């Protein structure tokens, strides 16, 4: 009996040895780290894969290598790329996917679908919309020592933490498939030898409908999620500039329904340090209050303007609909009808905590 | 094969015949002496013509001083005429008049002087005059500790028991002696504390020792292998220690110790897996430090077993798992190498094993060169020649280093051995293979026993009380009970109101 068990345990796995996954040895594959999609015409699109070749040696710098192909499907494009690659192309380490603005305006459903179906692609994948052609962004040199793909990923990743709301494939899909919210993506553009995050692209379903500026993206971030870092600059009534170092911000969305009419309130709480007021006496309580008032006004005005714009587009990237759905008397049909005319109030409450280390 | 079989058969038959002779008491003293005289170190003479006593002994195992000072003068003295008179006269307490020839033979061979009267063929006076050749008690070499006692066992059984008894001066410490090995007749002592050790464990040990069918037992590791619960297991079943303090400590925990004559290592059991990773120095340090060191050691074991196989698995199958920042250095160090990761890993692992084996076999003075050869020549040159990658070299070196942190040498060997199945399964099935191999070894450990007691004890079966001295070593006042695993009939170690009692100064 004992021998029997041993045989089972040892030889059955050996028989299964034919079922093993194929080996992909790290240096024998072409790792794609960024991927870009460009608009060609309504049927076809152009795909660009950015990868790097790393020559042997400890101090060797990676060499940028770009593959481009045009086709009707992602699979076809990949096949064409494989034709010119020395090693098998794998997509398991893609960190950034760039959609050209023109393509995004025509809809990115096709590309998103193939991304979310690929099991080797992680859910933390970053998606961005670019003003230029995605190919131009991937196939160029930047003033940095790392590989191009790594540089692009680092720029976007860093901005997601500091200045624009955090978004990745997973969150995009949540918004995309939700009936009560619309997705948004960061907007990037190339400026000389640098890549720059320049705002947010607002989507309605899978189509890009609007872009908002970098400054507004920060307001968007305050309304969208709570966070701890960042800076805010306002001009006081006297003409002085004051910057507020954000310590923490928190937003509460509340949706009310009275007589079948919806009403939404954003309660924004920001507390920050007042810094860099050149001609101001920051130790004075009155000055601090003045700053608080000014920032409150600034946030309220800009946020209201932004929300109004979203209502005009009938897009809901701030997922107010998701919040409204939590009500037991939620009626999706009524909500859709009312969304663009609904009253949305912004209530900002700013608290300037400190004025620096010297008092 | 047939030839050997027939030879073996004849050997067995001869042995049987001899046994028959023995049992029928056919051997007579003069025959025995005749046989002994074939050996040149056997001495047999009469002191003078008038003296009735004949003296026989093996001069190589008898202490000549005892013979000359305490035996010969009384034999020479004509006052005593019979063996009984002589026995009374000789000032040595360990004397006997024996009429069994086989017993006489055994005594003769273990260093006794046999005195007989010419003519009486079945009776002889046997006087113990064993010459104890032993080296002085020295520093422990395998289980060295910075603080704590610096005594280590020596080869002599009596000296070793002496070292233990000095630490446990109680009449309850029982020593039971068994002779093992048909040729070597090695003395094997089983030590335990009556009332603290479980009688069943003691009987298990004694029975297994009595059941040993092997002709030679040279060292305690022979006993360890022969009486182990599972011969197929690569894991050691009993802890092998050279520290008398450790032996005294485990005895008082209710465990059993086996000391073998001629071996400076004692065996203790029943034992558990975690005990193999506790150095005895842990008990000399404060409990916080000891606990951290134990955790470090356990981490080292996992690192040593898994690191190379994970490297192979990840580089061969799961490139998705490598962090982005690590990709470039990894590819850069790998890209010039002509071998797949598995070959690279096996080459390096074997090199390390070669270095270790060579270092262990060579005399210490040449052994130092091995370090230079290994470190500089092979390490640097192999990377520069593009045979292995820097990253793997670091991993393998760290893994080898980690495997040496295991305080029990046998366990360290086992850990180095089980790396290889992990490597092979990692190559065959990637991370799935590593998991598979891990589960296989875990299920083996779950099933394993040491002297019939569970091997993975405080963890499975879960013994919350025993956890206090397993992964961590908690302070002494918390260790109020003996480990449940040894099934001690007297589990409480001391009565204590414990830590609730405040420490007092002399003024109070």
CSV table of C-alpha atoms in Angstrom, one decimal, chain B residues 186-507:
chain,number,residue,atom,x,y,z
B,186,UNK,CA,29.4,-0.8,22.4
B,187,UNK,CA,28.1,0.4,25.7
B,188,UNK,CA,25.1,2.6,25.2
B,189,UNK,CA,23.6,4.4,28.2
B,190,UNK,CA,20.0,5.6,28.4
B,191,UNK,CA,19.6,8.5,30.8
B,192,UNK,CA,16.3,9.8,32.1
B,193,UNK,CA,14.8,11.3,35.3
B,194,UNK,CA,12.5,8.9,37.1
B,195,UNK,CA,9.1,10.4,37.6
B,196,UNK,CA,9.7,13.2,35.1
B,197,UNK,CA,10.3,11.2,31.9
B,198,UNK,CA,7.4,9.2,30.5
B,199,UNK,CA,8.0,5.5,31.2
B,200,UNK,CA,6.6,4.6,27.8
B,201,UNK,CA,9.2,6.7,26.1
B,202,UNK,CA,11.9,5.1,28.1
B,203,UNK,CA,10.7,1.6,27.2
B,204,UNK,CA,10.5,2.6,23.5
B,205,UNK,CA,14.1,3.7,23.5
B,206,UNK,CA,15.3,0.6,25.4
B,207,UNK,CA,13.3,-1.7,23.2
B,208,UNK,CA,14.6,-0.1,20.0
B,209,UNK,CA,18.2,-0.3,21.3
B,210,UNK,CA,17.7,-4.0,22.2
B,211,UNK,CA,16.3,-4.7,18.8
B,212,UNK,CA,19.3,-3.3,17.0
B,213,UNK,CA,20.8,-5.9,14.6
B,214,UNK,CA,24.0,-4.4,13.4
B,215,UNK,CA,27.5,-5.6,13.9
B,216,UNK,CA,29.2,-2.4,14.7
B,217,UNK,CA,28.2,0.8,16.4
B,218,UNK,CA,30.9,3.4,16.3
B,219,UNK,CA,29.2,6.6,17.1
B,220,UNK,CA,25.9,7.9,18.4
B,221,UNK,CA,24.9,8.9,14.8
B,222,UNK,CA,24.7,5.1,14.0
B,223,UNK,CA,22.1,4.8,16.8
B,224,UNK,CA,20.3,7.9,15.5
B,225,UNK,CA,19.9,6.4,12.1
B,226,UNK,CA,19.1,2.8,13.2
B,227,UNK,CA,16.4,3.6,15.7
B,228,UNK,CA,14.8,6.5,13.8
B,229,UNK,CA,11.0,6.2,13.2
B,230,UNK,CA,11.1,6.6,9.5
B,231,UNK,CA,14.1,5.4,7.5
B,232,UNK,CA,13.0,7.1,4.3
B,233,UNK,CA,13.0,10.5,5.9
B,234,UNK,CA,15.9,12.9,5.3
B,235,UNK,CA,15.1,14.7,8.5
B,236,UNK,CA,17.0,13.8,11.7
B,237,UNK,CA,14.7,12.3,14.3
B,238,UNK,CA,16.8,13.0,17.4
B,239,UNK,CA,18.8,16.0,18.4
B,240,UNK,CA,22.5,15.4,18.4
B,241,UNK,CA,24.3,17.5,21.0
B,242,UNK,CA,27.8,17.8,22.4
B,243,UNK,CA,26.8,20.0,25.3
B,244,UNK,CA,26.3,18.5,28.8
B,245,UNK,CA,24.3,21.5,29.8
B,246,UNK,CA,21.9,21.0,27.0
B,247,UNK,CA,21.5,17.3,28.0
B,248,UNK,CA,20.8,18.2,31.6
B,249,UNK,CA,18.3,20.7,30.5
B,250,UNK,CA,16.3,18.4,28.2
B,251,UNK,CA,16.5,15.6,30.8
B,252,UNK,CA,14.7,17.9,33.3
B,253,UNK,CA,12.2,18.6,30.6
B,254,UNK,CA,11.3,14.9,30.7
B,255,UNK,CA,13.2,13.9,27.6
B,256,UNK,CA,15.5,10.9,27.2
B,257,UNK,CA,19.2,11.0,26.4
B,258,UNK,CA,21.2,8.3,24.8
B,259,UNK,CA,25.0,8.4,25.3
B,260,UNK,CA,27.2,6.1,23.3
B,261,UNK,CA,30.6,5.0,24.5
B,262,UNK,CA,33.2,6.4,22.0
B,263,UNK,CA,31.1,9.2,20.8
B,264,UNK,CA,31.3,12.8,22.0
B,265,UNK,CA,27.7,13.4,20.9
B,266,UNK,CA,24.7,12.6,22.9
B,267,UNK,CA,21.2,12.0,21.4
B,268,UNK,CA,18.1,13.5,23.0
B,269,UNK,CA,14.5,12.8,22.2
B,270,UNK,CA,11.6,12.8,21.6
B,271,UNK,CA,12.1,16.0,19.7
B,272,UNK,CA,10.3,18.5,17.5
B,273,UNK,CA,11.2,20.3,14.3
B,274,UNK,CA,11.5,23.7,15.9
B,275,UNK,CA,13.9,22.4,18.5
B,276,UNK,CA,16.4,21.9,15.8
B,277,UNK,CA,16.5,25.6,15.2
B,278,UNK,CA,17.0,26.6,18.8
B,279,UNK,CA,20.6,27.0,19.7
B,280,UNK,CA,21.3,26.3,23.4
B,281,UNK,CA,22.8,29.8,23.7
B,282,UNK,CA,19.2,31.1,23.3
B,283,UNK,CA,18.7,30.2,27.0
B,284,UNK,CA,21.7,32.2,28.1
B,285,UNK,CA,20.5,35.4,26.4
B,286,UNK,CA,17.6,37.6,27.4
B,287,UNK,CA,14.4,36.3,26.0
B,288,UNK,CA,13.8,39.2,23.6
B,289,UNK,CA,17.1,38.7,21.9
B,290,UNK,CA,16.8,35.0,21.8
B,291,UNK,CA,13.3,35.2,20.3
B,292,UNK,CA,14.5,37.5,17.6
B,293,UNK,CA,17.5,35.3,16.8
B,294,UNK,CA,15.2,32.2,16.6
B,295,UNK,CA,13.0,34.0,14.1
B,296,UNK,CA,16.0,35.1,12.1
B,297,UNK,CA,17.1,31.4,12.0
B,298,UNK,CA,13.7,30.3,10.8
B,299,UNK,CA,13.6,32.9,8.2
B,300,UNK,CA,17.1,31.8,7.1
B,301,UNK,CA,15.8,28.3,6.7
B,302,UNK,CA,13.0,29.3,4.4
B,303,UNK,CA,15.3,31.7,2.5
B,304,UNK,CA,17.9,29.0,2.1
B,305,UNK,CA,15.4,26.4,0.8
B,306,UNK,CA,13.3,28.6,-1.4
B,307,UNK,CA,15.4,31.4,-2.8
B,308,UNK,CA,17.2,29.7,-5.7
B,309,UNK,CA,14.1,27.8,-6.7
B,310,UNK,CA,12.0,31.0,-6.7
B,311,UNK,CA,14.7,32.7,-8.8
B,312,UNK,CA,14.5,29.8,-11.3
B,313,UNK,CA,10.7,29.7,-11.3
B,314,UNK,CA,10.2,33.5,-11.7
B,315,UNK,CA,12.8,33.9,-14.4
B,316,UNK,CA,11.6,30.9,-16.4
B,317,UNK,CA,7.8,31.3,-16.1
B,318,UNK,CA,6.6,34.4,-14.2
B,319,UNK,CA,8.3,37.4,-15.6
B,320,UNK,CA,5.2,39.4,-14.7
B,321,UNK,CA,6.1,39.1,-11.0
B,322,UNK,CA,9.4,40.9,-11.2
B,323,UNK,CA,9.1,44.5,-10.0
B,324,UNK,CA,9.8,47.1,-12.7
B,325,UNK,CA,12.9,48.5,-11.1
B,326,UNK,CA,14.4,45.1,-10.8
B,327,UNK,CA,13.8,44.2,-14.5
B,328,UNK,CA,16.7,46.2,-16.0
B,329,UNK,CA,19.4,45.0,-13.6
B,330,UNK,CA,18.1,41.4,-13.9
B,331,UNK,CA,18.1,41.4,-17.6
B,332,UNK,CA,21.4,43.2,-17.9
B,333,UNK,CA,23.1,40.6,-15.6
B,334,UNK,CA,21.4,37.7,-17.4
B,335,UNK,CA,21.6,38.7,-21.0
B,336,UNK,CA,25.2,37.5,-21.7
B,337,UNK,CA,24.7,34.1,-20.2
B,338,UNK,CA,24.3,31.1,-22.5
B,339,UNK,CA,22.5,28.9,-20.0
B,340,UNK,CA,18.9,28.8,-19.0
B,341,UNK,CA,18.3,29.8,-15.3
B,342,UNK,CA,18.0,26.2,-14.1
B,343,UNK,CA,21.5,25.2,-15.4
B,344,UNK,CA,23.0,28.4,-14.1
B,345,UNK,CA,21.5,27.7,-10.7
B,346,UNK,CA,22.5,24.0,-10.6
B,347,UNK,CA,26.1,24.9,-11.6
B,348,UNK,CA,26.4,27.5,-8.8
B,349,UNK,CA,24.7,25.3,-6.2
B,350,UNK,CA,26.9,22.4,-7.0
B,351,UNK,CA,29.9,24.7,-6.8
B,352,UNK,CA,28.9,25.8,-3.3
B,353,UNK,CA,28.4,22.2,-2.2
B,354,UNK,CA,31.8,21.3,-3.7
B,355,UNK,CA,33.5,24.1,-1.7
B,356,UNK,CA,31.7,23.1,1.5
B,357,UNK,CA,32.6,19.5,1.0
B,358,UNK,CA,36.2,20.2,0.2
B,359,UNK,CA,36.4,22.6,3.1
B,360,UNK,CA,35.1,19.9,5.4
B,361,UNK,CA,37.4,17.2,4.2
B,362,UNK,CA,40.7,19.1,4.1
B,363,UNK,CA,42.9,19.8,7.1
B,364,UNK,CA,42.3,23.2,8.7
B,365,UNK,CA,45.5,24.7,7.4
B,366,UNK,CA,44.7,23.9,3.7
B,367,UNK,CA,41.0,24.6,4.3
B,368,UNK,CA,41.6,28.3,4.5
B,369,UNK,CA,42.7,28.4,0.9
B,370,UNK,CA,39.4,26.9,-0.1
B,371,UNK,CA,37.7,30.1,1.1
B,372,UNK,CA,40.0,32.1,-1.2
B,373,UNK,CA,39.5,29.8,-4.1
B,374,UNK,CA,35.8,29.9,-3.7
B,375,UNK,CA,35.3,33.5,-2.9
B,376,UNK,CA,37.7,35.2,-5.3
B,377,UNK,CA,38.5,32.8,-8.1
B,378,UNK,CA,35.2,31.2,-8.7
B,379,UNK,CA,32.9,34.0,-7.6
B,380,UNK,CA,34.5,36.8,-9.5
B,381,UNK,CA,35.8,34.8,-12.4
B,382,UNK,CA,32.5,33.0,-13.1
B,383,UNK,CA,30.7,36.3,-13.4
B,384,UNK,CA,33.4,37.9,-15.6
B,385,UNK,CA,33.5,34.9,-17.8
B,386,UNK,CA,29.7,35.2,-18.3
B,387,UNK,CA,28.8,31.8,-16.9
B,388,UNK,CA,26.6,33.0,-14.1
B,389,UNK,CA,24.8,36.2,-13.3
B,390,UNK,CA,25.7,38.5,-10.4
B,391,UNK,CA,22.2,38.4,-9.0
B,392,UNK,CA,22.1,34.6,-8.8
B,393,UNK,CA,25.6,34.6,-7.3
B,394,UNK,CA,24.4,36.8,-4.5
B,395,UNK,CA,21.3,34.7,-3.9
B,396,UNK,CA,23.2,31.4,-3.8
B,397,UNK,CA,25.8,32.8,-1.5
B,398,UNK,CA,23.2,34.2,0.8
B,399,UNK,CA,21.3,30.9,0.8
B,400,UNK,CA,24.5,29.0,1.6
B,401,UNK,CA,25.2,31.4,4.4
B,402,UNK,CA,21.6,31.1,5.7
B,403,UNK,CA,21.9,27.3,5.8
B,404,UNK,CA,24.8,27.5,8.1
B,405,UNK,CA,22.8,29.4,10.8
B,406,UNK,CA,21.0,26.1,11.7
B,407,UNK,CA,22.5,25.2,15.1
B,408,UNK,CA,22.2,21.4,14.6
B,409,UNK,CA,24.6,20.2,12.0
B,410,UNK,CA,22.5,17.3,10.8
B,411,UNK,CA,19.5,19.6,10.2
B,412,UNK,CA,21.7,22.0,8.2
B,413,UNK,CA,22.7,19.1,5.9
B,414,UNK,CA,19.0,18.2,5.4
B,415,UNK,CA,18.2,21.8,4.5
B,416,UNK,CA,20.9,21.9,1.9
B,417,UNK,CA,19.7,18.6,0.5
B,418,UNK,CA,16.0,19.5,0.1
B,419,UNK,CA,16.9,22.6,-1.9
B,420,UNK,CA,17.5,20.4,-4.9
B,421,UNK,CA,14.0,18.9,-5.3
B,422,UNK,CA,12.7,22.4,-5.0
B,423,UNK,CA,15.0,23.5,-7.9
B,424,UNK,CA,13.8,20.7,-10.1
B,425,UNK,CA,10.1,21.2,-9.5
B,426,UNK,CA,10.6,25.0,-10.0
B,427,UNK,CA,12.0,24.3,-13.4
B,428,UNK,CA,9.3,21.8,-14.3
B,429,UNK,CA,6.2,23.6,-13.2
B,430,UNK,CA,7.3,27.1,-12.0
B,431,UNK,CA,5.8,28.5,-8.8
B,432,UNK,CA,3.2,25.7,-8.9
B,433,UNK,CA,6.0,23.2,-8.7
B,434,UNK,CA,7.5,25.0,-5.7
B,435,UNK,CA,4.2,25.0,-4.0
B,436,UNK,CA,3.7,21.3,-4.8
B,437,UNK,CA,7.1,20.4,-3.4
B,438,UNK,CA,6.5,22.5,-0.3
B,439,UNK,CA,3.2,20.7,0.3
B,440,UNK,CA,4.8,17.3,-0.3
B,441,UNK,CA,7.5,18.1,2.4
B,442,UNK,CA,5.0,19.6,4.7
B,443,UNK,CA,2.8,16.5,4.5
B,444,UNK,CA,5.8,14.4,5.2
B,445,UNK,CA,6.6,16.4,8.3
B,446,UNK,CA,3.0,16.2,9.5
B,447,UNK,CA,3.2,12.5,9.4
B,448,UNK,CA,6.6,12.2,11.0
B,449,UNK,CA,7.2,11.1,14.6
B,450,UNK,CA,10.1,11.2,16.9
B,451,UNK,CA,10.1,8.2,19.3
B,452,UNK,CA,6.5,7.9,18.4
B,453,UNK,CA,5.7,11.5,19.4
B,454,UNK,CA,4.6,14.1,16.8
B,455,UNK,CA,7.5,15.8,15.1
B,456,UNK,CA,5.7,19.1,14.3
B,457,UNK,CA,4.4,19.2,17.8
B,458,UNK,CA,3.7,22.7,19.1
B,459,UNK,CA,2.3,23.7,15.7
B,460,UNK,CA,0.5,20.6,14.8
B,461,UNK,CA,-1.0,19.2,16.9
B,462,UNK,CA,-1.4,22.7,18.3
B,463,UNK,CA,-0.1,22.9,21.9
B,464,UNK,CA,-0.5,26.5,23.0
B,465,UNK,CA,1.5,25.9,26.1
B,466,UNK,CA,4.5,24.6,24.2
B,467,UNK,CA,4.5,27.6,21.9
B,468,UNK,CA,6.1,29.5,24.7
B,469,UNK,CA,9.4,27.8,23.8
B,470,UNK,CA,9.1,27.2,20.1
B,471,UNK,CA,9.2,30.0,17.6
B,472,UNK,CA,9.9,32.4,20.5
B,473,UNK,CA,11.6,31.8,23.8
B,474,UNK,CA,9.5,33.5,26.3
B,475,UNK,CA,10.9,34.4,29.8
B,476,UNK,CA,11.6,31.6,32.2
B,477,UNK,CA,8.8,32.5,34.7
B,478,UNK,CA,6.3,31.7,31.9
B,479,UNK,CA,7.7,28.3,31.2
B,480,UNK,CA,5.9,26.7,34.1
B,481,UNK,CA,5.1,23.4,32.4
B,482,UNK,CA,7.2,20.7,30.7
B,483,UNK,CA,6.5,20.3,27.0
B,484,UNK,CA,3.2,18.3,26.5
B,485,UNK,CA,4.9,16.5,23.7
B,486,UNK,CA,7.0,14.4,26.0
B,487,UNK,CA,4.0,13.3,28.0
B,488,UNK,CA,5.7,13.8,31.3
B,489,UNK,CA,3.8,12.3,34.3
B,490,UNK,CA,4.8,15.3,36.3
B,491,UNK,CA,4.2,18.2,34.0
B,492,UNK,CA,4.6,21.2,36.4
B,493,UNK,CA,8.2,22.4,36.4
B,494,UNK,CA,7.8,24.6,39.4
B,495,UNK,CA,5.1,26.1,41.6
B,496,UNK,CA,4.9,29.7,41.0
B,497,UNK,CA,2.8,32.7,41.6
B,498,UNK,CA,5.1,33.9,39.0
B,499,UNK,CA,5.5,37.3,37.7
B,500,UNK,CA,2.8,38.7,40.0
B,501,UNK,CA,5.2,38.5,42.8
B,502,UNK,CA,7.3,41.7,42.9
B,503,UNK,CA,11.1,41.5,43.0
B,504,UNK,CA,12.3,42.4,46.5
B,505,UNK,CA,15.3,44.3,47.7
B,506,UNK,CA,17.2,43.2,50.8
B,507,UNK,CA,15.6,46.0,52.9
